[in-house]
Structure formats: structure tokens, C-alpha cells
mmCIF file of C-alpha atoms in Angstrom:
data_model
loop_
_atom_site.group_PDB
_atom_site.id
_atom_site.type_symbol
_atom_site.label_atom_id
_atom_site.label_comp_id
_atom_site.label_asym_id
_atom_site.label_seq_id
_atom_site.Cartn_x
_atom_site.Cartn_y
_atom_site.Cartn_z
ATOM 1 C CA MET Y 1 11.157 6.005 30.552
ATOM 2 C CA GLN Y 2 8.423 3.740 29.209
ATOM 3 C CA LYS Y 3 8.596 2.815 25.526
ATOM 4 C CA ALA Y 4 5.565 3.785 23.451
ATOM 5 C CA VAL Y 5 3.439 0.817 22.419
ATOM 6 C CA ILE Y 6 2.454 0.331 18.800
ATOM 7 C CA GLU Y 7 -1.046 -1.087 18.447
ATOM 8 C CA VAL Y 8 -2.381 -2.652 15.232
ATOM 9 C CA LYS Y 9 -5.960 -3.361 14.185
ATOM 10 C CA GLN Y 10 -8.099 -3.451 11.070
ATOM 11 C CA MET Y 11 -9.426 -0.137 9.807
ATOM 12 C CA LYS Y 12 -12.997 -1.475 9.957
ATOM 13 C CA ASP Y 13 -12.605 -2.095 13.713
ATOM 14 C CA PHE Y 14 -12.074 1.572 14.627
ATOM 15 C CA ASN Y 15 -15.014 3.278 16.326
ATOM 16 C CA SER Y 16 -14.987 6.152 13.842
ATOM 17 C CA ASP Y 17 -14.250 6.720 10.160
ATOM 18 C CA VAL Y 18 -10.451 6.970 9.995
ATOM 19 C CA ARG Y 19 -10.042 6.856 6.213
ATOM 20 C CA LYS Y 20 -8.763 10.452 6.141
ATOM 21 C CA GLU Y 21 -6.034 9.729 8.722
ATOM 22 C CA ALA Y 22 -5.094 6.497 6.921
ATOM 23 C CA ALA Y 23 -4.996 8.346 3.575
ATOM 24 C CA GLU Y 24 -2.681 10.969 5.091
ATOM 25 C CA VAL Y 25 -0.159 8.250 5.987
ATOM 26 C CA PHE Y 26 -0.610 6.592 2.589
ATOM 27 C CA VAL Y 27 -0.088 9.882 0.714
ATOM 28 C CA ASP Y 28 2.982 10.769 2.783
ATOM 29 C CA GLY Y 29 4.447 7.329 2.126
ATOM 30 C CA TYR Y 30 3.837 7.507 -1.627
ATOM 31 C CA LYS Y 31 4.397 11.234 -2.132
ATOM 32 C CA LYS Y 32 6.898 10.724 -4.942
ATOM 33 C CA GLU Y 33 4.706 8.262 -6.843
ATOM 34 C CA LEU Y 34 1.559 10.366 -6.388
ATOM 35 C CA GLY Y 35 3.344 13.595 -7.310
ATOM 36 C CA PHE Y 36 2.201 13.099 -10.901
ATOM 37 C CA PHE Y 37 -1.324 14.009 -9.815
ATOM 38 C CA SER Y 38 -0.530 16.956 -7.568
ATOM 39 C CA LYS Y 39 1.897 18.398 -5.026
ATOM 40 C CA ASP Y 40 -1.130 19.453 -2.959
ATOM 41 C CA ARG Y 41 -1.258 16.971 -0.051
ATOM 42 C CA LYS Y 42 -4.847 17.865 0.902
ATOM 43 C CA LYS Y 43 -6.075 17.233 -2.641
ATOM 44 C CA LEU Y 44 -4.312 13.841 -2.705
ATOM 45 C CA VAL Y 45 -5.720 12.851 0.693
ATOM 46 C CA ASP Y 46 -9.251 13.903 -0.314
ATOM 47 C CA ALA Y 47 -9.060 11.756 -3.454
ATOM 48 C CA PHE Y 48 -7.392 8.627 -2.101
ATOM 49 C CA GLN Y 49 -9.377 8.341 1.141
ATOM 50 C CA LYS Y 50 -12.422 7.551 -1.013
ATOM 51 C CA MET Y 51 -10.617 4.615 -2.644
ATOM 52 C CA LEU Y 52 -9.336 2.785 0.501
ATOM 53 C CA HIS Y 53 -11.037 -0.499 1.455
ATOM 54 C CA PRO Y 54 -11.360 -0.688 5.269
ATOM 55 C CA GLU Y 55 -11.890 -4.473 5.161
ATOM 56 C CA VAL Y 56 -8.292 -5.170 4.102
ATOM 57 C CA PHE Y 57 -6.381 -2.239 5.628
ATOM 58 C CA TYR Y 58 -4.553 -2.604 8.922
ATOM 59 C CA LEU Y 59 -3.550 0.528 10.812
ATOM 60 C CA ALA Y 60 -0.823 1.044 13.392
ATOM 61 C CA THR Y 61 -1.275 3.619 16.137
ATOM 62 C CA LEU Y 62 1.337 5.178 18.369
ATOM 63 C CA ASN Y 63 -0.024 7.195 21.304
ATOM 64 C CA SER Y 64 -3.504 6.893 19.712
ATOM 65 C CA GLU Y 65 -2.333 8.495 16.440
ATOM 66 C CA ILE Y 66 -2.446 6.558 13.167
ATOM 67 C CA VAL Y 67 1.170 6.291 11.990
ATOM 68 C CA GLY Y 68 1.212 3.235 9.698
ATOM 69 C CA VAL Y 69 -0.918 1.500 7.075
ATOM 70 C CA LEU Y 70 -0.765 -1.872 5.340
ATOM 71 C CA ALA Y 71 -3.311 -3.630 3.146
ATOM 72 C CA CYS Y 72 -3.495 -7.424 3.153
ATOM 73 C CA SER Y 73 -5.504 -8.096 0.020
ATOM 74 C CA ASP Y 74 -6.644 -11.304 -1.603
ATOM 75 C CA ASN Y 75 -8.332 -12.441 -4.797
ATOM 76 C CA LYS Y 76 -11.664 -11.067 -3.524
ATOM 77 C CA GLU Y 77 -10.707 -7.581 -2.294
ATOM 78 C CA ARG Y 78 -7.834 -5.179 -3.033
ATOM 79 C CA GLY Y 79 -6.542 -2.369 -0.832
ATOM 80 C CA LEU Y 80 -7.450 0.394 -3.267
ATOM 81 C CA ASN Y 81 -10.123 0.681 -5.903
ATOM 82 C CA ILE Y 82 -8.759 3.169 -8.419
ATOM 83 C CA ASP Y 83 -11.799 5.094 -9.605
ATOM 84 C CA ARG Y 84 -11.527 7.104 -12.839
ATOM 85 C CA ASN Y 85 -14.286 9.567 -11.871
ATOM 86 C CA THR Y 86 -12.714 10.309 -8.494
ATOM 87 C CA LEU Y 87 -9.346 10.928 -10.130
ATOM 88 C CA LYS Y 88 -10.884 13.192 -12.797
ATOM 89 C CA LYS Y 89 -12.877 15.124 -10.183
ATOM 90 C CA HIS Y 90 -9.793 15.849 -8.056
ATOM 91 C CA PHE Y 91 -7.048 16.148 -10.685
ATOM 92 C CA GLY Y 92 -8.761 17.079 -13.939
ATOM 93 C CA LEU Y 93 -9.611 15.243 -17.127
ATOM 94 C CA VAL Y 94 -6.097 14.652 -18.475
ATOM 95 C CA LYS Y 95 -4.301 13.702 -15.240
ATOM 96 C CA GLY Y 96 -7.318 11.747 -14.011
ATOM 97 C CA ASN Y 97 -7.506 9.627 -17.162
ATOM 98 C CA LEU Y 98 -3.729 9.141 -17.424
ATOM 99 C CA GLY Y 99 -3.425 8.250 -13.743
ATOM 100 C CA TYR Y 100 -6.286 5.794 -14.022
ATOM 101 C CA HIS Y 101 -4.618 4.188 -17.042
ATOM 102 C CA PHE Y 102 -1.316 3.728 -15.168
ATOM 103 C CA MET Y 103 -2.808 2.605 -11.818
ATOM 104 C CA LYS Y 104 -5.832 0.466 -12.712
ATOM 105 C CA ASP Y 105 -3.850 -2.697 -13.474
ATOM 106 C CA ASP Y 106 -1.830 -2.350 -10.279
ATOM 107 C CA PHE Y 107 -4.886 -2.057 -8.033
ATOM 108 C CA ASN Y 108 -8.136 -2.992 -9.795
ATOM 109 C CA LYS Y 109 -7.035 -6.257 -11.345
ATOM 110 C CA LYS Y 110 -8.141 -9.417 -9.540
ATOM 111 C CA LEU Y 111 -5.186 -11.242 -7.996
ATOM 112 C CA PRO Y 112 -4.322 -14.672 -9.413
ATOM 113 C CA TYR Y 113 -3.432 -16.113 -5.989
ATOM 114 C CA ASP Y 114 -5.776 -18.386 -4.010
ATOM 115 C CA ASP Y 115 -5.537 -18.540 -0.210
ATOM 116 C CA THR Y 116 -2.682 -16.025 -0.276
ATOM 117 C CA GLY Y 117 -2.359 -12.686 1.474
ATOM 118 C CA TYR Y 118 -1.064 -10.009 -0.887
ATOM 119 C CA ILE Y 119 0.674 -7.216 1.007
ATOM 120 C CA GLU Y 120 0.336 -3.769 -0.563
ATOM 121 C CA CYS Y 121 0.105 -0.057 0.277
ATOM 122 C CA VAL Y 122 2.611 -0.212 3.152
ATOM 123 C CA ALA Y 123 3.463 3.237 4.523
ATOM 124 C CA THR Y 124 4.634 4.874 7.744
ATOM 125 C CA SER Y 125 4.260 8.539 8.697
ATOM 126 C CA VAL Y 126 7.475 10.546 8.512
ATOM 127 C CA LYS Y 127 7.691 11.170 12.269
ATOM 128 C CA ALA Y 128 7.227 7.477 13.126
ATOM 129 C CA ARG Y 129 9.812 6.031 10.746
ATOM 130 C CA GLY Y 130 12.517 3.915 12.333
ATOM 131 C CA LYS Y 131 10.325 3.075 15.349
ATOM 132 C CA GLY Y 132 9.231 -0.411 14.250
ATOM 133 C CA VAL Y 133 5.811 0.571 12.880
ATOM 134 C CA SER Y 134 6.080 -1.389 9.606
ATOM 135 C CA THR Y 135 7.501 -4.402 11.431
ATOM 136 C CA ALA Y 136 4.568 -4.315 13.890
ATOM 137 C CA LEU Y 137 2.082 -4.158 11.005
ATOM 138 C CA PHE Y 138 3.734 -7.102 9.251
ATOM 139 C CA GLN Y 139 3.955 -9.211 12.412
ATOM 140 C CA HIS Y 140 0.302 -8.611 13.167
ATOM 141 C CA VAL Y 141 -0.825 -9.586 9.670
ATOM 142 C CA LEU Y 142 1.520 -12.582 9.418
ATOM 143 C CA TYR Y 143 0.339 -14.059 12.709
ATOM 144 C CA HIS Y 144 -3.272 -12.873 13.018
ATOM 145 C CA THR Y 145 -4.712 -13.685 9.620
ATOM 146 C CA ALA Y 146 -5.700 -17.061 8.202
ATOM 147 C CA TYR Y 147 -3.206 -16.952 5.320
ATOM 148 C CA GLN Y 148 -0.323 -19.418 5.254
ATOM 149 C CA ARG Y 149 1.366 -17.751 2.283
ATOM 150 C CA PHE Y 150 2.083 -14.079 1.610
ATOM 151 C CA ILE Y 151 3.272 -12.268 -1.489
ATOM 152 C CA LEU Y 152 4.338 -8.674 -1.930
ATOM 153 C CA GLU Y 153 6.039 -6.524 -4.496
ATOM 154 C CA VAL Y 154 8.644 -3.843 -4.031
ATOM 155 C CA ILE Y 155 10.289 -1.617 -6.588
ATOM 156 C CA ASP Y 156 14.038 -1.897 -7.123
ATOM 157 C CA THR Y 157 14.720 1.652 -5.912
ATOM 158 C CA ASN Y 158 13.143 1.030 -2.471
ATOM 159 C CA LYS Y 159 16.189 -0.591 -0.872
ATOM 160 C CA ILE Y 160 15.127 0.066 2.744
ATOM 161 C CA ALA Y 161 11.787 -1.741 2.291
ATOM 162 C CA TYR Y 162 13.477 -4.590 0.430
ATOM 163 C CA GLN Y 163 15.950 -5.108 3.292
ATOM 164 C CA MET Y 164 13.123 -5.082 5.856
ATOM 165 C CA TYR Y 165 11.196 -7.715 3.879
ATOM 166 C CA VAL Y 166 14.269 -9.950 3.699
ATOM 167 C CA LYS Y 167 14.714 -9.530 7.463
ATOM 168 C CA LEU Y 168 11.089 -10.625 7.974
ATOM 169 C CA GLY Y 169 11.783 -13.811 5.976
ATOM 170 C CA PHE Y 170 10.500 -12.906 2.506
ATOM 171 C CA ILE Y 171 12.489 -14.300 -0.416
ATOM 172 C CA ASP Y 172 12.657 -13.247 -4.071
ATOM 173 C CA MET Y 173 10.170 -15.031 -6.271
ATOM 174 C CA GLU Y 174 10.346 -13.104 -9.547
ATOM 175 C CA ARG Y 175 11.596 -9.840 -11.045
ATOM 176 C CA LYS Y 176 9.742 -8.029 -13.834
ATOM 177 C CA ARG Y 177 11.041 -5.195 -15.987
ATOM 178 C CA GLU Y 178 8.790 -2.149 -15.774
ATOM 179 C CA ARG Y 179 7.238 -0.517 -18.822
ATOM 180 C CA PHE Y 180 7.594 3.270 -18.925
ATOM 181 C CA SER Y 181 10.385 2.947 -16.343
ATOM 182 C CA SER Y 182 11.847 6.396 -17.005
ATOM 183 C CA PHE Y 183 8.412 7.941 -16.387
ATOM 184 C CA LYS Y 184 7.837 5.865 -13.249
ATOM 185 C CA GLY Y 185 11.351 6.224 -11.790
ATOM 186 C CA PHE Y 186 12.208 2.535 -11.311
ATOM 187 C CA LYS Y 187 13.316 -0.342 -13.540
ATOM 188 C CA GLU Y 188 12.006 -3.525 -11.873
ATOM 189 C CA ARG Y 189 9.251 -4.845 -9.673
ATOM 190 C CA ILE Y 190 10.530 -7.494 -7.276
ATOM 191 C CA TYR Y 191 7.933 -10.060 -6.179
ATOM 192 C CA MET Y 192 8.675 -11.740 -2.843
ATOM 193 C CA LYS Y 193 6.990 -14.563 -0.913
ATOM 194 C CA LEU Y 194 6.823 -15.943 2.597
ATOM 195 C CA GLU Y 195 5.297 -19.204 3.860
ATOM 196 C CA VAL Y 196 4.334 -19.267 7.563
#
């Protein structure tokens, strides 16, 4: 039996608009974190597909289906642009404003790193987990972009992702205590780096 091949390419290089499919994977991967806004998957997908930047997102396909996403951002472009009006339109005035307040610094703030790839928004669809999708995304970005240095962050409760990053060669750089940790469900952000 032939093993399925995982293919990776930039979102902007697809022949059609695949933001909806990419947003579906993103929403499934961050369901817990996005649950504040809504439990309605369609509503989440509709909102977040408008905020994805195709220039920095890489997508993994398995049998021509998008099953993984990863953004490799830099100090010019981030993976998501958290838009207050989009959030208010889809989730209402209160949740839209609160969500914008909590997410804007994570995604809208310019990165302080020069000539560094900042890995964010990594997610794999439920049915493709454990099949090497995230590893394929990382390997593609690490070896097919011009960056010589990469940084990422992972929350302390995401032990599986942390172990995968260590396996890929990332090392701890810094740990920061999280404000509103009981609301967010984690205590620390772990920043990791890799030089290639």
C-alpha cells in the first residue's frame, strides 16, 4: 500500500481562494481558545477566514485536501490581522470588543525581530493528526524560506506541540507569565528559537 504524500505550498500559490478551508483547519486547531467567541464552527470560520494573510500562510494537503496550516511571519507581515469590526460583526459588540482587546497584541503588533521567521498559527485537522502534517509544514518552511533564524511561542499546557518543537531542534529562549491566566487557561508562554 502506497503511503499518502503530504504536499506543502504557500496559500497565495493555490489556484483558487482557499482561505475558508485554511480557516476551517485553524478553527479546529484552536477550538478551545476561540470558544470564547462562539461554539458555532461556521461562525468562527466565516470570521477568521477574512483575517488570514495568504502571503505568510503555508498549507499542507493530503490527497488534495487542506489538512494543516502554519504562518511564517516577520516584522513586515503577521499571519492574522485581528480586525475589531469583523469580530463585532460576527460575535456582537461585547465579545467582539473583548476578543479584540485580548488578541490584538498577540497578532497585530509588529514583531521586534529582524531577518527572523516567526512561526505562528500552527494547526492540523483532527483526522490528519499523527500523520506528520505539522512536521512536513515545519520542514518546508525551515528549508525553503530565506530565514536563518526562527522563533515561535507555545503555551505551557500544549505539551505535544512543545515536544515536537524540541524534536525539530528548537530550544527554550524565554518564559513569560501570562496575565489573566485563569481566563486564558494557561500560565506561561514559552518562546523557542532555532538557527539553521
